Short mmCIF file of C-alpha atoms and ligand atoms in Angstrom, two decimals:
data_model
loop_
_atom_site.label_atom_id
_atom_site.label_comp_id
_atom_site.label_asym_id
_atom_site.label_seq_id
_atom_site.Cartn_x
_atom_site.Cartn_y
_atom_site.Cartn_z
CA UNK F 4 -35.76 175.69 88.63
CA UNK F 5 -34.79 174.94 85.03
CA UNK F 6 -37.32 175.80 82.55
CA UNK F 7 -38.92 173.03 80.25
CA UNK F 8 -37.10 173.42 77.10
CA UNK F 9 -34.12 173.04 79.34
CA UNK F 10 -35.17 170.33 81.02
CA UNK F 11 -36.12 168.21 77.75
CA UNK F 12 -32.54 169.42 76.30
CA UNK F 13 -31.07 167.60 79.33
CA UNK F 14 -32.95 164.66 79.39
CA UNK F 15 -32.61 164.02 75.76
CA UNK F 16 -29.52 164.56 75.59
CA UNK F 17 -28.97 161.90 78.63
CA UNK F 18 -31.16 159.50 77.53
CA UNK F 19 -33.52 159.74 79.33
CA UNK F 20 -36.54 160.57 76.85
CA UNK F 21 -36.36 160.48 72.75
CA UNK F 22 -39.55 162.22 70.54
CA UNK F 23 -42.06 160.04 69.69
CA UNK F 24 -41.45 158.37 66.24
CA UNK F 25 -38.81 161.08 65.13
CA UNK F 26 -37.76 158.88 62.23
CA UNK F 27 -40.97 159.26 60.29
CA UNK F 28 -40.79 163.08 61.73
CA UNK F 29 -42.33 162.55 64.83
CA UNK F 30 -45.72 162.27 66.35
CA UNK F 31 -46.89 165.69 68.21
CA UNK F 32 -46.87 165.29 71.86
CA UNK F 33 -45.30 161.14 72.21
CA UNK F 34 -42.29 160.63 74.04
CA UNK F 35 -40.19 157.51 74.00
CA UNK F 36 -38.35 156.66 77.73
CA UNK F 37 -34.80 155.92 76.83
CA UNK F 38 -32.58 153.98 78.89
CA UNK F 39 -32.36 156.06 82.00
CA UNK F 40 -35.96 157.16 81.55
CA UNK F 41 -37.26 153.62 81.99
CA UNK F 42 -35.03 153.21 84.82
CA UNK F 43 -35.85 156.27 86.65
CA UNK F 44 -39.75 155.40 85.88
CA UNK F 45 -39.69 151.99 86.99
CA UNK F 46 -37.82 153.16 90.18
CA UNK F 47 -41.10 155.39 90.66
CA UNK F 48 -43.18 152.97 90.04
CA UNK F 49 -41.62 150.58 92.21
CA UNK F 50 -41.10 152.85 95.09
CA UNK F 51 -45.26 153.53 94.79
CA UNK F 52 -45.69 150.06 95.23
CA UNK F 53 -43.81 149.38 98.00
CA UNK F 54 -44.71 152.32 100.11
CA UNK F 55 -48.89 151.52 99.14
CA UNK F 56 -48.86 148.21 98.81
CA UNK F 57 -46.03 145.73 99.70
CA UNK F 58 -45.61 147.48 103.16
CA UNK F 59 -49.05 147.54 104.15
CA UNK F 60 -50.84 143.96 105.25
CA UNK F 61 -53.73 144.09 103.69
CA UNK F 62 -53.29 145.83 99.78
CA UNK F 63 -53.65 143.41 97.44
CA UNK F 64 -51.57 143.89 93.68
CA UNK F 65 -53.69 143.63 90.33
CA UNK F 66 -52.49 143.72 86.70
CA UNK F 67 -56.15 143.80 84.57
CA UNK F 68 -56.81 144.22 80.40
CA UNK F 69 -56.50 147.73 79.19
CA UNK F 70 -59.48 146.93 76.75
CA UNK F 71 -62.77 146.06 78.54
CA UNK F 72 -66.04 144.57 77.22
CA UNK F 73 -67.57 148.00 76.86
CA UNK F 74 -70.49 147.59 79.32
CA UNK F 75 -67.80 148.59 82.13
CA UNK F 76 -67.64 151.77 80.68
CA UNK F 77 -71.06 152.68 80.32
CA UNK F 78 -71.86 151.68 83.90
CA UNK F 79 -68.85 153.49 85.23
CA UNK F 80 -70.53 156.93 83.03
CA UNK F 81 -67.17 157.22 81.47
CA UNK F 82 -69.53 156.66 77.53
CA UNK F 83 -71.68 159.33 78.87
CA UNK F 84 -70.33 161.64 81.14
CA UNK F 85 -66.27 161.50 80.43
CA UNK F 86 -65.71 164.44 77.97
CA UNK F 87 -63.85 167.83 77.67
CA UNK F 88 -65.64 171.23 76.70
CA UNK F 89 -64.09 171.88 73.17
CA UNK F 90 -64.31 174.72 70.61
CA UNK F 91 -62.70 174.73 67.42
CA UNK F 92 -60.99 178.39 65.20
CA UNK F 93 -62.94 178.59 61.93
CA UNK F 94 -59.55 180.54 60.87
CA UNK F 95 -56.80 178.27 61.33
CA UNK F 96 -58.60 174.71 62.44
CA UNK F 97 -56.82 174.70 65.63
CA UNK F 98 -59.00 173.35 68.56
CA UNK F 99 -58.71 174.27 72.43
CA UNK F 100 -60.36 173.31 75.73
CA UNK F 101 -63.29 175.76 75.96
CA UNK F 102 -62.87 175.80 79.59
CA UNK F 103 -58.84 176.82 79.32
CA UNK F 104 -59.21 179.23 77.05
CA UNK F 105 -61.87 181.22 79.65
CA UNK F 106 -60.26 180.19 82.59
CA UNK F 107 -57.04 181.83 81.27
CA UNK F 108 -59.05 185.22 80.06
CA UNK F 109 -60.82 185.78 82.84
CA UNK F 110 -59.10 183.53 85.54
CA UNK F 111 -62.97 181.66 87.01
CA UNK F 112 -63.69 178.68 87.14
CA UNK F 113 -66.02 177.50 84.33
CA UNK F 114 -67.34 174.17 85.77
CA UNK F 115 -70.89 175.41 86.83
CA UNK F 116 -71.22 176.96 82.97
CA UNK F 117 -72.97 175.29 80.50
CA UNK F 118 -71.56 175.03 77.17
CA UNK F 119 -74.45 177.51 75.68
CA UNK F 120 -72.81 180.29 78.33
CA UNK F 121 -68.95 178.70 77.60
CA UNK F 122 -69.86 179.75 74.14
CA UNK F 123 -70.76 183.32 74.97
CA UNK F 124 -68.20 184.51 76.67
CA UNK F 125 -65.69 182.60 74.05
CA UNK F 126 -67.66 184.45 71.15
CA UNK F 127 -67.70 187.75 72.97
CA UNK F 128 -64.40 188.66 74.29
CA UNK F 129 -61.56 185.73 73.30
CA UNK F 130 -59.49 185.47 70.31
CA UNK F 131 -57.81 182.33 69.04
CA UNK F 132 -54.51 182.18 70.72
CA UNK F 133 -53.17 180.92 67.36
CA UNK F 134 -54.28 183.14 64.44
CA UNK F 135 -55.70 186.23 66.90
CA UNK F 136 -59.31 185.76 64.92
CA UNK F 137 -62.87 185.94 66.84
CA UNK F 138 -64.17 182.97 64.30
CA UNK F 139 -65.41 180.42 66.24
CA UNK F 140 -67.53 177.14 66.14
CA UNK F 141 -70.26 176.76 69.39
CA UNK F 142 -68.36 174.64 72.55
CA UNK F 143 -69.10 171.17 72.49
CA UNK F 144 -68.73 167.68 74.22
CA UNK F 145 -65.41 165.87 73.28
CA UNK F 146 -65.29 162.34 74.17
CA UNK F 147 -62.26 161.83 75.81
CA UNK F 148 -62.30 157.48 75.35
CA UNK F 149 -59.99 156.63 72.67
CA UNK F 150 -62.15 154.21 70.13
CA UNK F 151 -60.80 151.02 68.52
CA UNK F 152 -62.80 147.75 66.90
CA UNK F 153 -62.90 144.20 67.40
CA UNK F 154 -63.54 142.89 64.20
CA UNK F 155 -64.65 138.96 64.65
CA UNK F 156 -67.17 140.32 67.70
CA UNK F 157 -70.96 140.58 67.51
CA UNK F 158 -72.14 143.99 66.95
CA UNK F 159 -72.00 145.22 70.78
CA UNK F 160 -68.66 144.41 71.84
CA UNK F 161 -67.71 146.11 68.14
CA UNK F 162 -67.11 149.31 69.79
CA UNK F 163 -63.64 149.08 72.25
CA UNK F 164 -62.33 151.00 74.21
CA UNK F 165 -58.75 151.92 75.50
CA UNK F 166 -59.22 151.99 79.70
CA UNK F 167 -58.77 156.14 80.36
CA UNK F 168 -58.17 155.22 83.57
CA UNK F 169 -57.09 151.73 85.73
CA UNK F 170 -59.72 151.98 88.34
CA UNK F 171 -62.53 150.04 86.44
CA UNK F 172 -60.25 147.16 86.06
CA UNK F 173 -60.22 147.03 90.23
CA UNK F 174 -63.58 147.25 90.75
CA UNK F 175 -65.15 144.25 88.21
CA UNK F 176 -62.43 142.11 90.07
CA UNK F 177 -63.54 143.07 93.25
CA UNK F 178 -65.20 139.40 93.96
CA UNK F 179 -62.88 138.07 92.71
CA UNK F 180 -60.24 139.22 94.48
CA UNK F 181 -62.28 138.91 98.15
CA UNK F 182 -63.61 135.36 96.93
CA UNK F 183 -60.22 133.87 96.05
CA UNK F 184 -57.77 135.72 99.21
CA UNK F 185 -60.85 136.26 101.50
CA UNK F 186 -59.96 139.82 101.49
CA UNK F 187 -61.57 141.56 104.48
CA UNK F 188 -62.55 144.99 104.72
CA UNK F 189 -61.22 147.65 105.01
CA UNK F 190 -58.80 146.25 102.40
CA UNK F 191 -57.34 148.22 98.79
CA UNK F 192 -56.39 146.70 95.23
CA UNK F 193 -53.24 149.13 93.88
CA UNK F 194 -52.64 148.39 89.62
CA UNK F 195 -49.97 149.95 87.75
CA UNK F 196 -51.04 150.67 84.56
CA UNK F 197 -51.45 152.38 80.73
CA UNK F 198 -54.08 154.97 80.66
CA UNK F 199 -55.39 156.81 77.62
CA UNK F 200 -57.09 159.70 76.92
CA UNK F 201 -58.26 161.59 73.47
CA UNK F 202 -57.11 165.09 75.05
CA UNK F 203 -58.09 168.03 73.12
CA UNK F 204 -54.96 170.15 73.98
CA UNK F 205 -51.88 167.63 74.76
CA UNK F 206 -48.53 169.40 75.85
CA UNK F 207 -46.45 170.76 78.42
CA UNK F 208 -44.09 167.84 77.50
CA UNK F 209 -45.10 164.80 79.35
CA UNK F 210 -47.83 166.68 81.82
CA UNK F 211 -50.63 165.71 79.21
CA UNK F 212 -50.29 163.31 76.85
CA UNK F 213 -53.03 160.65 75.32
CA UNK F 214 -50.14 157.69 76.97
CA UNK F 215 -49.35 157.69 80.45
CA UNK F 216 -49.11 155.55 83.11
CA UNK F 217 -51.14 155.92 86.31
CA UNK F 218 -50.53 154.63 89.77
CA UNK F 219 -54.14 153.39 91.30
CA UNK F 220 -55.50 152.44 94.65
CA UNK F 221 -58.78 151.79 95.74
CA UNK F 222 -58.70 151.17 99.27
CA UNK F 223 -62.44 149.55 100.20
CA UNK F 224 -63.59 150.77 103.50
CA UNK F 225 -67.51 151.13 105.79
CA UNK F 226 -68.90 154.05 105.03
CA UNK F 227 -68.53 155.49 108.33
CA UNK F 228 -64.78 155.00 108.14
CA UNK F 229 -64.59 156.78 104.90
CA UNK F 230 -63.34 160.04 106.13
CA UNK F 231 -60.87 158.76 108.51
CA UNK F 232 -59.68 156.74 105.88
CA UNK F 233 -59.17 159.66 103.44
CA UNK F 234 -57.65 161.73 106.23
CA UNK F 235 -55.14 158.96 106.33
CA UNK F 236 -54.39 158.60 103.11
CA UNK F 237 -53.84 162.31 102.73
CA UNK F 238 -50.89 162.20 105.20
CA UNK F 239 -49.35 159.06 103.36
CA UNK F 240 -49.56 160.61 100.61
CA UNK F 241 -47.59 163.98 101.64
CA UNK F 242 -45.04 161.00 103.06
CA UNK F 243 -44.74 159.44 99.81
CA UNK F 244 -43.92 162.46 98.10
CA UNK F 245 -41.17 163.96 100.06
CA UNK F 246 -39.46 159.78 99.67
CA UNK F 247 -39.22 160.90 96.11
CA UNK F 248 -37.60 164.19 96.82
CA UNK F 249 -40.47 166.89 96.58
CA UNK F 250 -40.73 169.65 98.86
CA UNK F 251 -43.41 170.96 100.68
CA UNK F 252 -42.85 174.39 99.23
CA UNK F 253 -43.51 173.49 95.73
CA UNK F 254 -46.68 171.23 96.28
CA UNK F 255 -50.36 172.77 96.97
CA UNK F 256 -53.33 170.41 98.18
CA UNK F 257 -56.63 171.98 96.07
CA UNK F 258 -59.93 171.25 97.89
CA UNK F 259 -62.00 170.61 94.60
CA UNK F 260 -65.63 172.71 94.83
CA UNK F 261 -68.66 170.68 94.90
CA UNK F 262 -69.28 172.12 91.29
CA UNK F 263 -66.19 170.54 89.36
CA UNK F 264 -65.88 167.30 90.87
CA UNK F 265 -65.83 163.98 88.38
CA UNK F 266 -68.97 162.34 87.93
CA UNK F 267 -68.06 159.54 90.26
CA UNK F 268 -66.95 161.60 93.32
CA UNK F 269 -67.90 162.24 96.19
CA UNK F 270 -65.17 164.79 97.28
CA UNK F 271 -60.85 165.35 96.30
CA UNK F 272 -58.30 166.45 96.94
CA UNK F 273 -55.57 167.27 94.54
CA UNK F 274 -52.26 167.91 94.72
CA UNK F 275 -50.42 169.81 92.52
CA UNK F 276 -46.57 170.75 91.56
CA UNK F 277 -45.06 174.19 91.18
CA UNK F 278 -44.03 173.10 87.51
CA UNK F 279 -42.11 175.73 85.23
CA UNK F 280 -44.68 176.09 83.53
CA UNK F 281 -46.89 176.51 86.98
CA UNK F 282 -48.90 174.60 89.04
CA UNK F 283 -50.48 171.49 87.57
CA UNK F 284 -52.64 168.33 89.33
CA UNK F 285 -49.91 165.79 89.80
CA UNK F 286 -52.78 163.20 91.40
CA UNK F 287 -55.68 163.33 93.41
CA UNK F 288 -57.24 161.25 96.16
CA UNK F 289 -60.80 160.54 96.16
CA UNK F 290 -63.79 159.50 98.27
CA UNK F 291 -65.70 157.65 94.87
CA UNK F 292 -68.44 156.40 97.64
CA UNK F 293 -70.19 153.22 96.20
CA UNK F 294 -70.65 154.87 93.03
CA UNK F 295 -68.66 152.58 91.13
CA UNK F 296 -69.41 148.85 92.98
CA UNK F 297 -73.75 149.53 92.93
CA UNK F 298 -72.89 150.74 89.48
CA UNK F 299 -71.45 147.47 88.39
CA UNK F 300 -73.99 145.57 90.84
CA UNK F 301 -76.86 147.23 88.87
CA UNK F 302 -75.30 146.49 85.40
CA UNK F 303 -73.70 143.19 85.48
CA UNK F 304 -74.63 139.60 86.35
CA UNK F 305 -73.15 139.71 89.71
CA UNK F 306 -73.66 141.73 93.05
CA UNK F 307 -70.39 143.57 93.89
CA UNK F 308 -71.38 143.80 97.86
CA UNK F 309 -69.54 142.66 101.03
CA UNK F 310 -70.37 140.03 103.07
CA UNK F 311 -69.46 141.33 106.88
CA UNK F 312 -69.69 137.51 108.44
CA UNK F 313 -69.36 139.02 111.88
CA UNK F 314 -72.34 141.11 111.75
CA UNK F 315 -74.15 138.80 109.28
CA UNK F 316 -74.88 142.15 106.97
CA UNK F 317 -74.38 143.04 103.28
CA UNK F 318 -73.18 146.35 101.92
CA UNK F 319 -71.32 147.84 99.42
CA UNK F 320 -68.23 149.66 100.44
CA UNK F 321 -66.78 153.06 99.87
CA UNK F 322 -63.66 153.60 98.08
CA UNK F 323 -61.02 155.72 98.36
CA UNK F 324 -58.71 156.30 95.82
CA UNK F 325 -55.46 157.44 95.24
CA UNK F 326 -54.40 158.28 91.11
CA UNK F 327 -51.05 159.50 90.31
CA UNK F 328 -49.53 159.68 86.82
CA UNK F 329 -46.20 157.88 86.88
CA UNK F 330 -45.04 160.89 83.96
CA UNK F 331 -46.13 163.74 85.88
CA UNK F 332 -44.30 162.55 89.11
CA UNK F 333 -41.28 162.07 87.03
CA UNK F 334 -41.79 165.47 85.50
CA UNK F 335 -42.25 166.99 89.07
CA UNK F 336 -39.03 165.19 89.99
CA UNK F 337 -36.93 166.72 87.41
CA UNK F 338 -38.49 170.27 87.78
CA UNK F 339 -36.95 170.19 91.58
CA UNK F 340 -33.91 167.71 91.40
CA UNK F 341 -32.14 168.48 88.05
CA UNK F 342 -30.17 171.33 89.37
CA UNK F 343 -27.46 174.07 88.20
CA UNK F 344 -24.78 174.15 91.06
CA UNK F 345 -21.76 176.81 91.28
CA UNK F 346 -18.84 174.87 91.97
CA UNK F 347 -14.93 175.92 92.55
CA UNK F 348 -14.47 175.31 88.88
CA UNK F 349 -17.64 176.61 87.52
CA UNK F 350 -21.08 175.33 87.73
CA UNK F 351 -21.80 171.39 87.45
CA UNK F 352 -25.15 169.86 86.48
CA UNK F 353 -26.41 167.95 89.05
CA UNK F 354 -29.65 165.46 89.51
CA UNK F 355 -30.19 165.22 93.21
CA UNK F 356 -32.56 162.00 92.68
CA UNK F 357 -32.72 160.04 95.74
CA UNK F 358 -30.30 157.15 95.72
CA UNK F 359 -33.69 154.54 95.92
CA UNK F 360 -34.93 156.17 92.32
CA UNK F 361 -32.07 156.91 90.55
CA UNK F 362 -31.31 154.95 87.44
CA UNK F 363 -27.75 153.87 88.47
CA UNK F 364 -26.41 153.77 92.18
CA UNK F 365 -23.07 153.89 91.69
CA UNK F 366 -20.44 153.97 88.39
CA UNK F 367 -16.87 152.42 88.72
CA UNK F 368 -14.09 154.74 86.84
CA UNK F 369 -10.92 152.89 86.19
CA UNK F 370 -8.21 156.35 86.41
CA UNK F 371 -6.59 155.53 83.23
CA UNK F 372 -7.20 152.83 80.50
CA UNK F 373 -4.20 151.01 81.60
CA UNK F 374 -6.23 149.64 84.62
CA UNK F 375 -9.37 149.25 82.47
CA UNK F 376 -8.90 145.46 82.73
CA UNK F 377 -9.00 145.43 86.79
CA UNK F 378 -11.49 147.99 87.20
CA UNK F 379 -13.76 145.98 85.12
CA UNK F 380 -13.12 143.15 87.30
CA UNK F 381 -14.17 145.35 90.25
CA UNK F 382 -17.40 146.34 88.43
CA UNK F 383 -18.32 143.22 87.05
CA UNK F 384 -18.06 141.90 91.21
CA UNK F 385 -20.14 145.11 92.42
CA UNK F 386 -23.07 143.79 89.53
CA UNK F 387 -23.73 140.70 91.94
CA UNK F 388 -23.71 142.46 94.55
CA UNK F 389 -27.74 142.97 94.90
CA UNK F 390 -26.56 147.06 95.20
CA UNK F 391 -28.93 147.96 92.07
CA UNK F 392 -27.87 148.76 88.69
CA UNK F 393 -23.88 150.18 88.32
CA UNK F 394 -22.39 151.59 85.53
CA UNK F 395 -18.68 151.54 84.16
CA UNK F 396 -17.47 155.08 82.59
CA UNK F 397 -13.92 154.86 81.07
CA UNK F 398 -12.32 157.43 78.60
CA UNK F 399 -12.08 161.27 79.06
CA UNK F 400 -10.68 163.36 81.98
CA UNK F 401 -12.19 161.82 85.59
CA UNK F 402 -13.50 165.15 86.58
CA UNK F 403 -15.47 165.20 83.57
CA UNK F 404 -16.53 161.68 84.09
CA UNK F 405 -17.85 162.85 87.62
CA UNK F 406 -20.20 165.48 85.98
CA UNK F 407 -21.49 163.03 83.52
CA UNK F 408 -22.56 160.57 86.73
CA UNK F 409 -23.81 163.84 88.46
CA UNK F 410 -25.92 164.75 85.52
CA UNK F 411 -27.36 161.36 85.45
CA UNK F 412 -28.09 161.46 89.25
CA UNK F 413 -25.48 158.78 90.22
CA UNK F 414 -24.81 158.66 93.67
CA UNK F 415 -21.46 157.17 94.03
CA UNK F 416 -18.54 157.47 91.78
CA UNK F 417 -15.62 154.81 92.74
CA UNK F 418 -11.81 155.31 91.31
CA UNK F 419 -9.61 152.25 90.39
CA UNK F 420 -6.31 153.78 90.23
CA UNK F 421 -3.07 152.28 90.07
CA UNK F 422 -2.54 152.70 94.05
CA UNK F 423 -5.60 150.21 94.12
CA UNK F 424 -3.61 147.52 92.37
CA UNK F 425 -1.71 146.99 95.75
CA UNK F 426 -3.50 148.77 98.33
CA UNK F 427 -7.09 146.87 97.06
CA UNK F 428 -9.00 150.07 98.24
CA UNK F 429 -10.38 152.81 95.78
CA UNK F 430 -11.98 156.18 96.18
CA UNK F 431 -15.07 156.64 96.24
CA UNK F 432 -16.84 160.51 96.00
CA UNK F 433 -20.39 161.65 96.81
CA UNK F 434 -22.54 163.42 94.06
CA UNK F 435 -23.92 165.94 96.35
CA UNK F 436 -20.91 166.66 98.78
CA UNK F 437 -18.25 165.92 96.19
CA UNK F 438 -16.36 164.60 99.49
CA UNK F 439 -14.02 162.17 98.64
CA UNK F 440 -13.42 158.60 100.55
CA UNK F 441 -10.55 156.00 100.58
CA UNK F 442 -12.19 152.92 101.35
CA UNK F 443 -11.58 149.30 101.16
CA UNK F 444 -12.87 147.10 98.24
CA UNK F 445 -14.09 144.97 100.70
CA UNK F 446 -16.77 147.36 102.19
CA UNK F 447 -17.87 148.83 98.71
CA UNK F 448 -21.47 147.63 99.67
CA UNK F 449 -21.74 148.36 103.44
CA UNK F 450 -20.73 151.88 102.43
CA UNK F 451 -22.73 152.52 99.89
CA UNK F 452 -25.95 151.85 101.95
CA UNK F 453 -24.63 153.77 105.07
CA UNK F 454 -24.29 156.75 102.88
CA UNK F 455 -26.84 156.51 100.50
CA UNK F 456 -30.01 158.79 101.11
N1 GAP P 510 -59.21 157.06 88.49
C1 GAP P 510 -59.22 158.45 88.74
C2 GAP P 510 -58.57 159.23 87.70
O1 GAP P 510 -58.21 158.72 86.66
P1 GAP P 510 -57.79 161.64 87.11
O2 GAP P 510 -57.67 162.86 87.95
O3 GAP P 510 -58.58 161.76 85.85
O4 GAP P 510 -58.41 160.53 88.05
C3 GAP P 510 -55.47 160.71 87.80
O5 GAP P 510 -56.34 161.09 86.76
C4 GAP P 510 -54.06 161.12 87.49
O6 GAP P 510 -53.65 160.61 86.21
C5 GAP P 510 -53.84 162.64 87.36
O7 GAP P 510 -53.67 163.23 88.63
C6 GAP P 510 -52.58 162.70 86.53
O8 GAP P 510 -51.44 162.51 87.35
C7 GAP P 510 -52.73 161.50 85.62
N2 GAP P 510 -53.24 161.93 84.29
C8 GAP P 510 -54.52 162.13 83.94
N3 GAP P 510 -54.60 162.50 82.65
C9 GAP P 510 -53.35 162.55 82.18
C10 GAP P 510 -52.76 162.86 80.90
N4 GAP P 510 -53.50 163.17 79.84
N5 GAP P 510 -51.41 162.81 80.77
C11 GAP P 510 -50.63 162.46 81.82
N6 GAP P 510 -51.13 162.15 83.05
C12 GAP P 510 -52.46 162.18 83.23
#
């Protein structure tokens, strides 16, 4: 596994991700998706979609507002209860998650600590890992909602928020969603979404940042079908990550103890990625119980219950949730797929992505320019040919065209050379094998799907 300053070399240098605002030098921790980046993400995020939602009969889509009159945020405790233990250096002004800093020392887990003991052991045996002083303020809450204004509202709505996760957005359209497709239960609501949170200590590249984009379910279920429910889900999960290319070896499912589990749950389980940096939560799957529905119920002007017609009984379901970051995912992906390879010639660079997530699915390489004209013909046909996005990669030697494609994580590469002219068939080589194909023009397509995995 590559390292992550080699990994943001290569995908910079690919296009793939650009700093944040780098002309007005930068923005710490924001990253831009370039042109393969998007690609690759929206691959992810389409591939989530149609493995949680389009396949299944009865997961309905949502796209709700980022901002949120603020009452959904008290009732869901995110105003009161969503914040990060944080302690700042008198020294050098840097500031740090409290509960890092001792986890790292002492290697516990701090969740069952309150911030009075977080302080002590901070003040007693930790030093800043920035200027190496023992100066420090007393641990305190950090809010972890990012803030913004409305400024023609009355003087409640005044304070906004920015959703830190999609969930809410789900659950206040929960009538409206059963009302208007008489939605049955057990039934879910998936949204693809921006999320944003204040974090105290950004980084690892794109494993936290204040941006991301997170994949949500909430599947609505009885409460005695809860568990089998979340057993479920825990298997399609596990499926859904090896479509993407993860292996077993390098994922961990993490049980999280009664003591550190978020306000709303019930019980999780995370899963986390061997990254190069370690192991880090790449999403978690939740049993939020009716927390979040008798919340809203209790709050708001309407009753988010269930009307079972059959039975002729009311009650609020459980939910179970599944909430992936799209960025981490894409991060995991990379760690395992973006490979060095020794070759006969060397080594090559070469991105292993699965041919359903990888930015382009095939490029067409006229041999020399004096073909450029037909080749382009070729690749302007293979465009309408509903095969996904293709690429056309002229100039330079074609061996080192075929380790550009490979370092992009293009499947096919297809020659137009001048025996193509007459014969109408081209060559056509596999990124992983490097096995090379003659094959008719003709069958481009059907061979392309055959081989693609
Ligand atoms: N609705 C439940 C929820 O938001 P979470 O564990 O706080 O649960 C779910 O977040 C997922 O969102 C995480 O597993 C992670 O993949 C992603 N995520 C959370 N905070 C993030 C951050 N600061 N940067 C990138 N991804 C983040």
């Amino acid at each position: 596994m590559k390292n992550t300053k080699e990994i943001i070399s290569h995908l910079k240098d690919k296009g793939f991700v650009y700093s944040g605002s780098s002309i007005y030098g930068g923005l710490a921790n924001s990253w831009d998706f370039g042109p393969l980046g998007t690609m690759l993400k929206n691959n992810i995020k389409d591939s989530w979609k149609t493995f949680f939602i389009d396949q299944e009969e009865n997961i309905y889509h949502l796209d709700s507002s980022i901002i949120l009159n603020s009452k959904v945020w008290k009732s869901s405790g995110h105003i009161d209860k969503f914040n990060d233990p944080m302690i700042d250096c008198k020294s050098c002004k840097e500031r740090f998650r409290a509960d890092h800093l001792i986890e790292e020392e002492n290697n516990i887990n701090v969740d069952s600590l309150s911030f009075e003991e977080q302080t002590k052991m901070i003040h007693k045996n930790i030093k800043c890992p920035n200027c190496k002083a023992s100066n420090w303020t007393n641990v305190r809450a950090f809010e972890l909602m990012f803030k913004t204004s409305s400024s023609k509202t009355n003087e409640d709505e005044s304070n906004l928020y920015l959703r830190p996760e999609t969930a809410q957005g789900v659950f206040i359209n929960f009538n409206n969603v059963v009302n208007t497709l008489n939605a049955k239960v057990p039934f879910g609501i998936g949204q693809v979404g921006k999320a944003f949170r204040n974090e105290v200590t950004p980084g690892n590249f794109i494993f936290r940042t204040k941006e991301f984009e997170q994949l949500e379910l909430e599947f609505f279920v009885e409460e005695k079908d809860a568990n089998k429910s979340f057993e479920e889900y825990l298997q399609k999960i596990r499926n859904f990550l090896e479509i993407l290319g993860l292996s077993s070896k390098n994922l961990k499912e993490y049980k999280v103890p009664k003591e550190s589990l978020a306000h709303y749950s019930l019980g999780t389980t995370d899963f986390e990625y061997k990254f190069p940096f370690g192991w880090g939560e790449i999403l978690g799957l939740a049993n939020r119980g009716g927390f979040d529905l008798e919340n809203h119920s209790k709050n708001s002007n309407e009753k988010m219950e269930y009307f079972d017609q059959a039975n002729n009984r009311r009650y609020t379901p459980f939910v179970i949730e599944t909430s992936m970051g799209v960025e981490r995912l894409l991060f995991a992906i990379v760690s395992e797929l973006l490979i060095t390879e020794k070759t006969s010639d060397g080594e090559r660079e070469v991105f292993k992505l699965p041919f359903n997530i990888a930015p382009y699915k095939a490029s067409v390489l006229p041999l020399t320019n004096k073909i450029e004209k037909e080749a382009k013909d070729l690749f302007k046909l293979l465009l309408k040919e509903n095969i996904g996005p293709i690429n056309f990669s002229k100039g330079g030697s074609i061996g080192k065209r075929y380790r550009k494609q490979d370092a992009i994580g293009t499947m096919f590469a297809i020659t137009y050379d001048f025996d193509s002219l007459k014969d109408k068939m081209v060559t056509i080589r596999h990124r992983d094998t490097m096995k090379q194909e003659r094959i008719k023009i003709k069958g481009i397509k059907e061979y392309i799907f055959n081989n693609a995995r």
